[in-house]
Coordinates of C-alpha atoms in Angstrom, one line a residue:
Chain J
M1 CA 20.6 49.4 -49.4
L2 CA 21.1 45.9 -50.8
T3 CA 24.5 46.9 -51.9
R4 CA 25.4 48.1 -48.4
I5 CA 24.4 44.8 -47.0
S6 CA 26.4 42.9 -49.6
T7 CA 29.4 45.0 -48.9
Y8 CA 29.0 44.5 -45.2
F9 CA 29.0 40.7 -45.6
Y10 CA 31.8 40.8 -48.2
Q11 CA 34.1 42.5 -45.6
R12 CA 33.1 39.9 -42.9
Q13 CA 33.8 36.5 -44.4
R14 CA 33.9 34.7 -41.1
L15 CA 30.5 36.0 -40.2
V16 CA 29.2 34.7 -43.6
L17 CA 30.7 31.3 -42.9
F18 CA 29.3 31.3 -39.4
L19 CA 25.8 32.1 -40.7
L20 CA 25.9 29.5 -43.4
L21 CA 27.2 26.7 -41.2
A22 CA 25.4 27.4 -37.9
P23 CA 21.9 26.1 -38.7
P24 CA 23.1 22.7 -40.3
L25 CA 25.8 22.2 -37.5
L26 CA 23.4 23.0 -34.8
Y27 CA 20.9 20.4 -36.3
M28 CA 23.6 17.8 -36.7
L29 CA 24.9 18.2 -33.1
V30 CA 21.7 18.6 -31.2
V31 CA 19.0 16.6 -33.2
Y32 CA 21.1 14.0 -34.8
L33 CA 24.2 13.3 -32.7
G34 CA 22.4 14.3 -29.6
S35 CA 19.6 11.7 -30.1
L36 CA 22.1 9.2 -30.9
F37 CA 24.0 9.9 -27.7
S38 CA 20.9 9.7 -25.6
L39 CA 20.3 6.4 -27.2
L40 CA 23.7 5.4 -26.1
I41 CA 23.1 6.5 -22.5
N42 CA 19.8 4.7 -22.4
S43 CA 21.3 1.5 -23.5
F44 CA 23.4 1.5 -20.4
Y45 CA 20.4 1.8 -18.1
S46 CA 18.2 -1.0 -17.1
I47 CA 14.6 -2.0 -16.2
D48 CA 13.5 -3.2 -12.8
D49 CA 12.3 -6.6 -13.5
F50 CA 9.7 -6.5 -10.8
S51 CA 8.2 -3.0 -11.1
G52 CA 9.1 -2.3 -14.8
M53 CA 10.6 1.0 -13.7
L54 CA 13.6 2.6 -15.4
I55 CA 16.7 2.4 -13.3
R56 CA 19.1 5.3 -14.2
E57 CA 22.4 3.6 -13.3
F58 CA 25.2 2.5 -15.4
T59 CA 25.1 -1.2 -16.0
L60 CA 26.0 -3.7 -18.7
K61 CA 23.1 -5.9 -17.8
T62 CA 21.0 -4.8 -20.8
Y63 CA 23.8 -5.6 -23.2
G64 CA 24.0 -9.0 -21.6
Q65 CA 20.4 -9.6 -22.6
I66 CA 21.2 -9.0 -26.3
F67 CA 23.3 -12.1 -26.3
S68 CA 20.5 -14.4 -25.3
P69 CA 19.9 -17.1 -27.9
A70 CA 16.6 -15.5 -29.0
N71 CA 18.1 -12.1 -29.6
R72 CA 21.2 -13.6 -31.2
E73 CA 19.1 -15.3 -33.7
I74 CA 17.3 -12.0 -34.5
F75 CA 20.7 -10.4 -35.2
L76 CA 21.8 -13.1 -37.4
R77 CA 18.5 -13.3 -39.3
T78 CA 18.6 -9.6 -39.9
A79 CA 22.2 -9.4 -40.9
S80 CA 22.0 -12.2 -43.4
M81 CA 18.9 -10.7 -45.0
A82 CA 20.7 -7.3 -45.2
L83 CA 23.7 -9.0 -46.7
S84 CA 21.9 -11.1 -49.2
V85 CA 19.7 -8.0 -50.2
T86 CA 22.9 -5.9 -50.6
F87 CA 24.5 -8.5 -52.8
A88 CA 21.5 -9.0 -55.0
S89 CA 20.9 -5.3 -55.3
A90 CA 24.5 -4.7 -56.4
L91 CA 24.2 -7.5 -59.0
I92 CA 21.0 -6.2 -60.5
A93 CA 22.0 -2.6 -60.2
F94 CA 25.4 -2.6 -61.8
P95 CA 24.5 -3.6 -65.4
L96 CA 21.7 -1.1 -65.4
A97 CA 23.8 1.7 -63.9
Y98 CA 26.5 0.8 -66.4
Y99 CA 24.1 1.0 -69.3
I100 CA 22.7 4.3 -68.1
A101 CA 26.2 6.0 -67.4
K102 CA 27.9 4.8 -70.4
F103 CA 25.7 3.7 -73.4
A104 CA 22.2 5.2 -73.1
P105 CA 21.6 8.1 -75.5
P106 CA 20.8 11.4 -73.5
R107 CA 17.0 11.2 -74.1
L108 CA 16.7 7.5 -73.0
K109 CA 19.1 8.2 -70.1
T110 CA 16.7 10.8 -68.7
W111 CA 13.7 8.4 -69.0
L112 CA 15.7 5.6 -67.4
L113 CA 16.7 7.7 -64.4
I114 CA 13.2 8.9 -64.0
G115 CA 12.1 5.2 -64.1
V116 CA 14.5 4.3 -61.5
T117 CA 13.4 7.1 -59.2
I118 CA 9.6 7.0 -59.9
P119 CA 8.8 4.4 -57.2
L120 CA 10.2 6.8 -54.6
W121 CA 7.4 9.3 -55.4
S122 CA 4.8 7.0 -53.9
S123 CA 4.4 5.9 -50.3
Y124 CA 6.8 3.2 -49.1
L125 CA 3.9 1.6 -47.2
V126 CA 1.6 1.4 -50.2
R127 CA 4.2 -0.3 -52.3
V128 CA 4.9 -2.9 -49.5
Y129 CA 1.3 -3.7 -49.3
A130 CA 0.9 -3.8 -53.1
W131 CA 3.8 -6.4 -53.1
K132 CA 1.8 -8.3 -50.4
L133 CA -1.0 -8.7 -52.9
I134 CA 1.3 -9.5 -55.7
L135 CA 3.1 -12.2 -53.7
A136 CA -0.2 -13.7 -52.1
K137 CA -1.2 -17.2 -52.8
E138 CA -4.0 -15.9 -55.1
G139 CA -1.9 -13.1 -56.4
I140 CA -0.7 -12.2 -59.8
L141 CA 2.7 -13.8 -59.4
S142 CA 1.3 -17.2 -58.3
W143 CA -1.1 -17.0 -61.3
F144 CA 1.8 -16.2 -63.6
I145 CA 3.9 -19.1 -62.1
N146 CA 0.9 -21.4 -62.5
L147 CA 0.6 -20.3 -66.2
L148 CA 4.3 -21.3 -66.8
H149 CA 3.7 -24.6 -64.9
L150 CA 6.5 -23.6 -62.5
N151 CA 4.5 -24.2 -59.1
G152 CA 6.5 -27.3 -58.6
P153 CA 9.9 -25.5 -58.2
L154 CA 8.1 -22.7 -56.2
D155 CA 6.7 -25.2 -53.8
W156 CA 10.0 -26.9 -53.5
L157 CA 11.8 -23.5 -52.8
L158 CA 9.1 -22.6 -50.2
S159 CA 9.5 -26.0 -48.4
F160 CA 13.0 -24.9 -47.1
E161 CA 12.7 -24.2 -43.3
N162 CA 14.6 -21.0 -43.0
I163 CA 13.6 -19.2 -46.2
G164 CA 10.2 -20.7 -47.1
G165 CA 6.7 -20.5 -45.8
S166 CA 3.2 -21.2 -46.7
S167 CA 3.2 -18.7 -49.5
L168 CA 5.6 -16.1 -51.0
A169 CA 3.8 -13.4 -49.1
L170 CA 4.6 -15.0 -45.8
S171 CA 8.2 -16.1 -46.4
P172 CA 11.7 -14.8 -46.1
I173 CA 12.0 -15.2 -49.9
G174 CA 9.1 -12.8 -50.5
M175 CA 10.7 -10.4 -48.0
F176 CA 13.9 -10.6 -49.9
I177 CA 12.2 -9.9 -53.1
V178 CA 10.4 -6.9 -51.6
F179 CA 13.5 -5.5 -49.9
V180 CA 15.5 -5.7 -53.1
Y181 CA 12.7 -3.9 -54.9
I182 CA 12.4 -1.2 -52.4
W183 CA 16.0 -0.4 -52.0
L184 CA 17.3 -0.9 -55.6
P185 CA 17.2 2.7 -56.5
Y186 CA 19.5 3.6 -53.6
M187 CA 22.1 1.1 -55.2
I188 CA 21.6 2.2 -58.8
I189 CA 22.0 5.9 -58.3
P190 CA 25.4 5.9 -56.5
I191 CA 26.9 3.3 -58.9
Q192 CA 25.7 5.3 -62.0
T193 CA 27.2 8.5 -60.5
A194 CA 30.5 6.7 -59.8
L195 CA 30.5 5.2 -63.3
E196 CA 29.7 8.6 -64.9
R197 CA 33.0 9.8 -63.4
V198 CA 35.1 7.1 -65.0
P199 CA 36.5 8.8 -68.2
G200 CA 35.7 6.9 -71.4
S201 CA 39.3 7.2 -72.5
L202 CA 40.4 5.0 -69.5
V203 CA 38.2 2.2 -70.9
E204 CA 39.7 2.9 -74.4
A205 CA 43.2 2.9 -73.1
S206 CA 42.7 -0.4 -71.3
G207 CA 41.4 -2.0 -74.5
D208 CA 44.3 -0.3 -76.6
L209 CA 46.7 -1.9 -74.1
G210 CA 45.5 -5.3 -74.9
A211 CA 42.8 -5.9 -72.3
K212 CA 39.6 -7.8 -73.3
P213 CA 36.3 -6.3 -72.1
L214 CA 36.1 -8.5 -69.0
Q215 CA 39.7 -7.7 -68.1
T216 CA 39.0 -4.1 -68.5
F217 CA 35.9 -4.5 -66.3
R218 CA 38.0 -6.2 -63.5
T219 CA 41.1 -4.0 -63.6
V220 CA 39.6 -0.5 -64.5
I221 CA 35.9 -0.2 -64.4
L222 CA 35.2 -2.2 -61.2
P223 CA 37.9 -0.6 -59.1
L224 CA 37.1 2.8 -60.1
S225 CA 33.4 2.5 -59.5
F226 CA 33.7 0.5 -56.4
P227 CA 33.1 3.5 -54.1
G228 CA 29.7 3.7 -55.7
V229 CA 29.0 0.2 -54.9
I230 CA 30.1 0.8 -51.3
A231 CA 27.9 3.8 -51.0
G232 CA 25.1 2.0 -52.4
S233 CA 25.7 -1.0 -50.1
I234 CA 25.7 1.3 -47.1
F235 CA 22.2 2.3 -48.0
T236 CA 20.8 -1.0 -48.8
F237 CA 22.5 -2.8 -45.8
S238 CA 21.6 -0.2 -43.2
L239 CA 18.1 0.3 -44.4
T240 CA 17.4 -3.4 -44.4
M241 CA 19.0 -3.7 -40.9
G242 CA 16.6 -1.1 -39.5
D243 CA 13.4 -1.9 -41.3
F244 CA 10.4 -3.2 -39.4
I245 CA 7.5 -2.7 -42.0
I246 CA 8.5 -5.2 -44.4
P247 CA 9.1 -8.0 -42.0
L248 CA 5.8 -7.1 -40.4
A249 CA 3.8 -7.1 -43.7
I250 CA 5.6 -9.8 -45.6
G251 CA 7.3 -12.1 -43.3
N252 CA 6.5 -14.9 -41.0
S253 CA 6.2 -14.4 -37.2
K254 CA 10.0 -14.5 -36.7
F255 CA 11.4 -11.1 -35.5
F256 CA 13.9 -8.8 -37.3
I257 CA 15.9 -6.3 -35.3
G258 CA 13.5 -3.4 -36.3
Q259 CA 10.5 -5.3 -35.1
A260 CA 12.2 -6.3 -31.9
V261 CA 13.1 -2.7 -31.1
Y262 CA 9.7 -1.5 -32.0
S263 CA 8.1 -4.1 -29.6
Y264 CA 10.5 -3.5 -26.7
Q265 CA 10.2 0.3 -26.7
G266 CA 6.4 0.1 -27.2
T267 CA 4.4 -2.7 -25.7
G268 CA 7.4 -4.2 -23.9
G269 CA 8.2 -0.9 -22.3
N270 CA 12.0 -1.7 -22.1
V271 CA 13.6 1.3 -23.6
P272 CA 17.0 0.4 -22.5
L273 CA 17.0 -3.0 -24.3
A274 CA 15.4 -1.3 -27.4
A275 CA 18.3 1.2 -27.3
A276 CA 20.9 -1.6 -26.9
M277 CA 19.5 -3.5 -29.8
T278 CA 19.7 -0.4 -31.9
M279 CA 23.3 0.0 -31.0
G280 CA 23.9 -3.3 -32.7
P281 CA 23.4 -2.1 -36.2
V282 CA 25.2 1.1 -35.5
V283 CA 28.3 -0.9 -34.4
I284 CA 28.0 -3.3 -37.4
M285 CA 27.8 -0.3 -39.7
I286 CA 30.9 1.4 -38.1
V287 CA 32.8 -1.9 -38.6
Y288 CA 31.6 -2.1 -42.1
L289 CA 32.8 1.4 -43.0
L290 CA 36.1 0.7 -41.4
I291 CA 36.5 -2.3 -43.6
A292 CA 35.5 -0.4 -46.7
R293 CA 37.9 2.3 -46.0
K294 CA 40.8 -0.2 -45.4
L295 CA 39.8 -1.7 -48.8
G296 CA 40.5 1.7 -50.4
A297 CA 36.8 2.2 -51.3
F298 CA 37.0 5.9 -50.4
D299 CA 40.3 6.7 -52.0
A300 CA 38.9 7.6 -55.4
L301 CA 36.1 9.7 -54.0
Chain I
M1 CA 55.3 -11.2 -88.2
T2 CA 58.2 -9.2 -89.4
N3 CA 57.5 -6.0 -91.1
N4 CA 58.5 -5.8 -94.8
P5 CA 59.9 -2.3 -95.1
S6 CA 58.3 -1.7 -98.4
T7 CA 54.8 -2.5 -97.0
P8 CA 53.1 0.6 -95.8
A9 CA 52.6 0.7 -92.0
I10 CA 49.0 2.0 -92.5
R11 CA 47.0 2.1 -95.6
F12 CA 43.5 3.6 -96.1
N13 CA 41.5 2.3 -99.0
K14 CA 38.5 4.7 -99.6
V15 CA 37.7 4.9 -95.8
S16 CA 34.7 6.7 -94.7
R17 CA 33.1 7.3 -91.4
H18 CA 29.7 8.9 -91.2
F19 CA 27.7 10.0 -88.0
G20 CA 24.3 10.3 -89.2
D21 CA 24.4 12.8 -92.1
V22 CA 27.9 14.2 -91.2
K23 CA 30.6 12.8 -93.2
A24 CA 33.4 13.0 -90.6
V25 CA 35.7 11.2 -92.9
D26 CA 35.0 11.0 -96.6
E27 CA 36.6 8.4 -98.8
V28 CA 40.1 8.9 -97.6
D29 CA 43.1 7.2 -99.3
L30 CA 46.3 7.3 -97.4
E31 CA 49.6 5.5 -97.1
I32 CA 52.0 5.9 -94.1
I33 CA 55.5 4.7 -94.6
N34 CA 57.1 2.2 -92.2
G35 CA 59.2 4.2 -89.6
E36 CA 58.1 7.7 -90.4
F37 CA 56.9 10.4 -88.2
F38 CA 53.5 11.2 -89.8
S39 CA 51.3 14.2 -88.7
M40 CA 47.6 14.5 -89.4
L41 CA 47.1 18.3 -89.3
G42 CA 43.7 20.1 -89.5
P43 CA 41.2 22.2 -87.6
S44 CA 38.8 20.6 -85.1
G45 CA 36.1 18.6 -86.9
S46 CA 38.3 17.9 -90.0
G47 CA 38.2 14.2 -89.4
K48 CA 41.9 13.7 -88.3
T49 CA 41.0 12.4 -84.9
T50 CA 38.3 10.1 -86.3
C51 CA 41.0 8.7 -88.6
L52 CA 43.3 8.1 -85.7
R53 CA 40.5 6.4 -83.7
M54 CA 39.8 4.2 -86.6
I55 CA 43.4 3.1 -86.7
A56 CA 43.2 2.3 -82.9
G57 CA 39.9 0.5 -83.3
F58 CA 37.9 2.7 -81.1
D59 CA 35.8 3.5 -84.2
R60 CA 35.0 1.5 -87.3
P61 CA 34.9 2.8 -90.9
T62 CA 31.3 3.1 -92.4
S63 CA 32.9 1.9 -95.5
G64 CA 36.4 1.2 -96.8
S65 CA 39.4 -0.7 -95.4
I66 CA 42.3 -0.1 -93.1
Y67 CA 45.5 -2.1 -93.4
L68 CA 48.2 -2.5 -90.8
Y69 CA 51.2 -3.7 -92.5
G70 CA 49.1 -5.5 -95.2
Q71 CA 46.7 -7.0 -92.7
D72 CA 43.1 -5.8 -92.9
V73 CA 42.2 -4.5 -89.4
S74 CA 39.1 -2.6 -90.2
N75 CA 36.9 -4.8 -88.0
L76 CA 39.3 -5.9 -85.3
P77 CA 38.7 -4.7 -81.6
P78 CA 41.5 -2.6 -80.2
Y79 CA 42.8 -5.3 -78.1
E80 CA 43.7 -7.4 -81.2
R81 CA 45.6 -4.5 -83.0
D82 CA 49.2 -4.1 -82.7
V83 CA 49.0 -0.4 -82.2
N84 CA 49.1 1.7 -79.1
T85 CA 47.8 5.2 -78.2
V86 CA 48.8 8.2 -76.3
F87 CA 45.6 10.0 -75.4
Q88 CA 44.9 13.7 -75.3
D89 CA 43.9 13.6 -71.7
Y90 CA 46.7 10.9 -71.0
A91 CA 44.0 8.4 -69.7
L92 CA 46.4 7.2 -66.9
F93 CA 44.7 4.9 -64.5
P94 CA 44.2 6.9 -61.3
H95 CA 44.0 3.8 -59.0
M96 CA 47.4 2.5 -60.1
N97 CA 50.9 3.9 -59.5
V98 CA 53.1 5.0 -62.3
G99 CA 54.8 1.6 -62.4
D100 CA 51.6 -0.3 -62.7
N101 CA 50.3 2.1 -65.4
V102 CA 53.4 1.5 -67.5
A103 CA 53.3 -2.3 -66.8
Y104 CA 49.7 -2.5 -67.7
G105 CA 50.1 -3.9 -71.2
L106 CA 52.6 -6.5 -70.0
M107 CA 50.4 -7.6 -67.1
I108 CA 47.6 -8.2 -69.5
K109 CA 50.1 -10.3 -71.7
K110 CA 51.0 -12.2 -68.4
V111 CA 54.6 -11.3 -68.6
S112 CA 56.5 -12.3 -65.4
K113 CA 56.6 -9.8 -62.6
A114 CA 60.5 -9.7 -62.7
E115 CA 60.6 -9.0 -66.5
R116 CA 57.9 -6.5 -66.0
T117 CA 59.8 -4.5 -63.4
K118 CA 62.9 -4.6 -65.5
R119 CA 61.2 -3.2 -68.6
V120 CA 59.3 -0.6 -66.7
D121 CA 62.5 0.7 -65.3
E122 CA 64.0 0.8 -68.9
M123 CA 61.0 2.7 -70.2
L124 CA 60.9 5.2 -67.3
E125 CA 64.6 5.9 -68.0
L126 CA 63.8 6.4 -71.7
V127 CA 61.3 9.1 -70.7
Q128 CA 63.5 10.6 -68.0
L129 CA 61.2 9.5 -65.1
K130 CA 63.6 7.1 -63.3
G131 CA 62.5 6.6 -59.8
F132 CA 58.9 7.6 -60.3
A133 CA 57.4 4.1 -60.4
G134 CA 55.9 4.4 -56.9
R135 CA 53.9 7.6 -57.4
K136 CA 50.3 8.1 -58.3
P137 CA 49.5 9.9 -61.5
S138 CA 47.7 12.6 -59.4
Q139 CA 51.1 13.6 -57.9
L140 CA 52.6 14.3 -61.3
S141 CA 52.7 17.4 -63.3
G142 CA 51.1 17.6 -66.8
G143 CA 54.5 17.0 -68.5
Q144 CA 55.3 14.0 -66.4
R145 CA 51.9 12.5 -67.0
Q146 CA 52.5 12.9 -70.7
R147 CA 55.8 10.9 -70.4
V148 CA 54.2 8.2 -68.4
A149 CA 51.5 7.8 -71.1
L150 CA 54.3 7.5 -73.7
A151 CA 56.1 5.0 -71.8
R152 CA 52.9 3.0 -71.2
A153 CA 52.3 2.8 -74.9
L154 CA 55.9 2.2 -75.9
I155 CA 56.6 -0.6 -73.6
N156 CA 54.4 -2.9 -75.7
H157 CA 56.7 -2.3 -78.7
P158 CA 53.6 -1.5 -81.0
K159 CA 54.0 -1.5 -84.7
V160 CA 52.6 1.9 -84.9
L161 CA 52.2 4.5 -82.1
L162 CA 49.3 6.8 -82.3
L163 CA 49.4 10.3 -80.5
D164 CA 46.2 12.2 -80.3
E165 CA 47.1 15.9 -79.7
P166 CA 49.3 14.8 -76.7
L167 CA 50.9 18.3 -76.2
G168 CA 47.8 20.2 -76.4
A169 CA 47.5 20.6 -72.5
L170 CA 51.0 21.7 -72.0
D171 CA 52.4 25.3 -71.8
L172 CA 54.4 26.6 -74.6
K173 CA 57.9 26.1 -73.3
L174 CA 57.2 22.5 -72.2
R175 CA 55.5 21.8 -75.5
Q176 CA 58.5 22.9 -77.5
Q177 CA 60.8 20.9 -75.3
M178 CA 58.5 17.8 -75.5
Q179 CA 58.4 18.2 -79.4
I180 CA 62.1 17.7 -79.6
E181 CA 62.1 14.9 -77.0
L182 CA 59.3 13.1 -78.9
K183 CA 61.1 13.3 -82.1
N184 CA 64.4 11.9 -80.5
I185 CA 62.5 9.1 -78.9
Q186 CA 60.9 8.2 -82.2
K187 CA 64.4 8.0 -83.8
Q188 CA 65.6 6.0 -81.0
V189 CA 62.9 3.3 -81.1
G190 CA 62.2 3.4 -84.8
I191 CA 58.5 2.9 -84.5
T192 CA 56.1 4.6 -87.0
F193 CA 54.5 7.5 -85.1
I194 CA 51.2 9.0 -86.3
F195 CA 50.6 12.3 -84.6
V196 CA 47.3 14.2 -84.7
T197 CA 47.5 18.0 -84.1
H198 CA 45.8 21.3 -85.0
D199 CA 49.0 23.2 -84.4
Q200 CA 50.8 23.7 -87.8
E201 CA 54.0 24.8 -86.1
E202 CA 54.2 21.6 -84.2
A203 CA 53.4 19.5 -87.3
I204 CA 56.2 21.3 -89.3
T205 CA 58.8 21.0 -86.4
M206 CA 58.4 17.3 -85.8
S207 CA 57.1 15.5 -89.0
D208 CA 58.7 13.7 -91.9
R209 CA 55.3 14.0 -93.7
I210 CA 52.1 15.9 -93.0
A211 CA 48.6 15.2 -94.2
V212 CA 46.4 18.4 -94.0
F213 CA 42.7 17.6 -93.3
N214 CA 39.7 19.6 -94.1
Q215 CA 36.0 18.6 -93.9
G216 CA 36.7 14.9 -93.8
K217 CA 39.1 14.9 -96.8
I218 CA 42.9 15.1 -97.2
E219 CA 43.8 18.3 -98.9
Q220 CA 47.4 17.6 -99.3
I221 CA 50.1 15.2 -98.2
G222 CA 53.8 16.1 -98.3
S223 CA 56.9 17.0 -96.4
P224 CA 56.7 20.1 -94.2
S225 CA 58.6 22.2 -96.7
Q226 CA 56.3 21.1 -99.6
I227 CA 53.2 21.9 -97.5
Y228 CA 54.6 25.2 -96.6
E229 CA 56.2 26.4 -99.8
R230 CA 53.9 24.6 -102.4
P231 CA 50.4 24.6 -100.7
A232 CA 48.2 22.7 -103.1
S233 CA 45.0 24.5 -102.2
T234 CA 43.7 27.8 -100.7
F235 CA 42.7 25.9 -97.6
V236 CA 46.3 24.6 -97.0
A237 CA 47.9 28.0 -97.9
G238 CA 45.5 29.6 -95.3
F239 CA 45.8 26.9 -92.6
V240 CA 49.5 26.3 -92.7
G241 CA 51.2 29.6 -91.7
T242 CA 49.9 32.9 -92.9
S243 CA 49.3 33.5 -96.6
N244 CA 48.2 36.3 -98.8
L245 CA 45.8 34.9 -101.1
I246 CA 45.3 37.0 -104.3
Q247 CA 42.6 36.2 -106.8
G248 CA 40.5 37.6 -109.5
E249 CA 40.8 41.2 -110.6
A250 CA 43.8 41.8 -108.2
A251 CA 45.7 38.8 -109.5
K252 CA 45.2 39.9 -113.1
R253 CA 46.6 43.4 -112.3
I254 CA 49.6 42.0 -110.5
N255 CA 50.5 38.9 -112.3
G256 CA 48.6 39.2 -115.6
S257 CA 46.4 36.2 -115.1
D258 CA 43.3 35.9 -113.0
Q259 CA 44.8 32.6 -111.7
T260 CA 44.8 32.6 -107.8
F261 CA 48.2 32.8 -106.3
S262 CA 49.6 33.0 -102.7
I263 CA 52.5 34.9 -101.3
R264 CA 53.9 34.4 -97.8
P265 CA 54.1 37.5 -95.8
E266 CA 57.8 37.1 -95.0
K267 CA 58.6 36.8 -98.6
I268 CA 57.5 40.4 -99.3
H269 CA 60.1 43.1 -99.1
L270 CA 58.9 46.4 -97.7
G271 CA 60.9 49.2 -99.3
S272 CA 60.7 53.0 -99.8
L273 CA 58.8 54.5 -102.7
G274 CA 60.5 54.6 -106.0
E275 CA 62.9 51.7 -105.2
K276 CA 64.2 50.0 -108.3
N277 CA 63.8 46.2 -108.6
G278 CA 64.9 43.6 -111.1
S279 CA 62.8 42.1 -113.8
D280 CA 62.5 38.8 -111.8
M281 CA 60.7 40.8 -109.1
I282 CA 57.1 42.0 -108.7
S283 CA 56.7 45.5 -107.5
L284 CA 53.7 47.5 -106.3
D285 CA 52.9 50.5 -104.2
G286 CA 50.5 50.9 -101.2
V287 CA 49.9 52.7 -97.9
V288 CA 50.7 51.2 -94.5
R289 CA 47.3 50.9 -92.8
D290 CA 48.5 49.0 -89.6
V291 CA 51.6 48.2 -87.8
V292 CA 52.0 45.5 -85.1
Y293 CA 55.2 45.4 -83.3
L294 CA 56.0 41.8 -82.2
G295 CA 59.5 42.1 -80.8
L296 CA 61.3 39.6 -83.1
Y297 CA 59.5 40.8 -86.2
T298 CA 56.8 43.5 -87.2
R299 CA 53.6 42.7 -89.0
Y300 CA 52.4 45.3 -91.5
L301 CA 48.9 45.5 -93.2
V302 CA 49.4 47.4 -96.5
D303 CA 46.6 48.7 -98.7
I304 CA 47.6 48.3 -102.3
D305 CA 46.9 51.0 -104.7
G306 CA 44.0 50.0 -106.9
G307 CA 42.3 47.7 -104.2
G308 CA 43.1 44.9 -101.9
D309 CA 45.6 44.4 -99.0
L310 CA 48.7 42.4 -98.0
I311 CA 50.1 41.2 -94.9
V312 CA 53.9 41.7 -94.7
I313 CA 56.2 40.5 -92.1
Q314 CA 59.7 42.0 -91.7
Q315 CA 62.3 41.0 -89.2
N316 CA 63.4 43.7 -86.8
L317 CA 67.1 43.3 -87.8
K318 CA 68.0 47.0 -87.8
T319 CA 64.7 48.6 -86.9
T320 CA 63.5 49.5 -83.4
S321 CA 59.8 49.8 -82.4
M322 CA 60.0 53.6 -82.8
D323 CA 61.2 53.1 -86.4
V324 CA 58.5 50.6 -87.4
L325 CA 55.6 52.5 -85.7
S326 CA 56.4 55.6 -87.5
I327 CA 55.9 53.9 -90.8
K328 CA 52.1 53.7 -90.3
G329 CA 50.2 55.8 -92.9
Q330 CA 53.3 56.2 -95.2
K331 CA 53.4 55.2 -98.8
V332 CA 55.7 52.2 -99.5
R333 CA 56.8 49.9 -102.3
L334 CA 56.3 46.2 -101.9
S335 CA 58.3 43.6 -103.9
W336 CA 58.9 40.0 -104.0
H337 CA 60.6 37.4 -106.2
K338 CA 58.3 35.7 -108.8
E339 CA 59.4 32.3 -107.8
H340 CA 57.9 32.7 -104.3
M341 CA 54.4 33.1 -105.7
V342 CA 52.5 29.8 -105.7
S343 CA 49.6 29.5 -108.0
I344 CA 46.8 27.4 -106.6
G345 CA 44.0 25.6 -108.2
V346 CA 40.9 26.6 -106.1

């Protein structure tokens, strides 16, 4: 019986292909792209200022509201946070990923990879609130900084208007630390995977041809693992752009895009504006990917 | 620094490389002469590649010293050694085109762009890849990648060129063609070539001298004819070409002494029973157990009367496959010249 079924499918390869691809394609088209499309549609609707009712007519009015000074500042704030988190993650992740991929003995490698991914086993929310306690004025980090007599520099850092605050737990610096912590695995893994695929003989060949380690890094290792950095940065950048929990828990009262969207579609009842604001990160990501492709980041994939 | 021709290009002084308990290279002494084509031949795990990697600087000896034209380079990093390597997997940079790959060493040395382009063109011409500078390595065939790897190494005019089984991935025809070409290029540029291979035919075809490696030690160093005709050990006799090794009781019966000796299968004459031979010949009778027809020649396995067997190879000069296959099971007389026997100290 089983043999007959196998033979039936063996003779109908197209049917097999259809059966395999239909569920994921259906999901992609309807649930994923469909909801994105309805988001796009909604962003071209508007809200009646007086009654608060949804007006289902094409208008660019909602997009106009995005460029109000307050919203512009939200975009700028979120994008610069996403950018700095991405840079910091890449800087921290690369050496570790390089060690894991090229030097760590097999047993240690397994443990390091488990170590990198272990935080993902616990709830994101719990970890964010744990960090809130760590960063609090009476928290362990302040205690430690006190111990090292470094509260002077910390207070100086926190006194800056745009990045500081009353304590680490209520400042953009604290947010930055938590963002980097939360998204770091998403940067390490793609870079490690990319480095894993750079043959050791290429590194040897470069040294053989006279290149010192730094030159080899610049001319061989970095260009060949750059797609991994780009892949990682897509995660860290987009995840930071859309996040609203960390700004809510750690930051000060200044809004990030995610918070703005959350409040517009919830308490504000302005779904079109929320949709329009969401389109912002989508457009930024598309531009980012186009630049990355132009730079040849996907050539080696 | 000019190279004094009498200084060895490479000298190993009691070089060992241990990986944990494994002695990959065990107290090897070696001198490679300026300008020669030198092969390191041996099965995998015999230490030949480790020796090459220590010359290149990818690996460092556990003990002992390596000299490059008299200079102790044992602890210098690869980028401070005047040697270049052609890798087994070619190791071409996939993100650069052929021209940039070949120019890599010059770029590192900050040679001007114009000079680089000129020398790359010369090199690509030498390896018969003129006009390929703009292509990516992925667009080339195995043989072409091989040539690019060679050009990339030679453009730096290294004192010694190291080749790590560079022909291993090519098919037979191409490999034979590349063997001749490599040899020609070596004569043209006059650089010392050190060639690692496990293919004895390849080593014999190309080399001025061969070192046969086994279990981290060198069993024999000599010219291809010395290695083939006068193997110094049972290992060399068995690894380079096919050999009949005769020892103990059988040796005593045939040769009058229990000293082990080897006789090459092609040196044995397979004749009909009762054939008369001169006093400078050894003769013995046996039964053909197996016949393998191989076109150019035929391989026979003959059971000798009194015990033991010998492999015999005869060219099919006048015989057809029908003729040779009909010999199976028949009694024959084997004979060979005494001078073709090589006694071997085990």
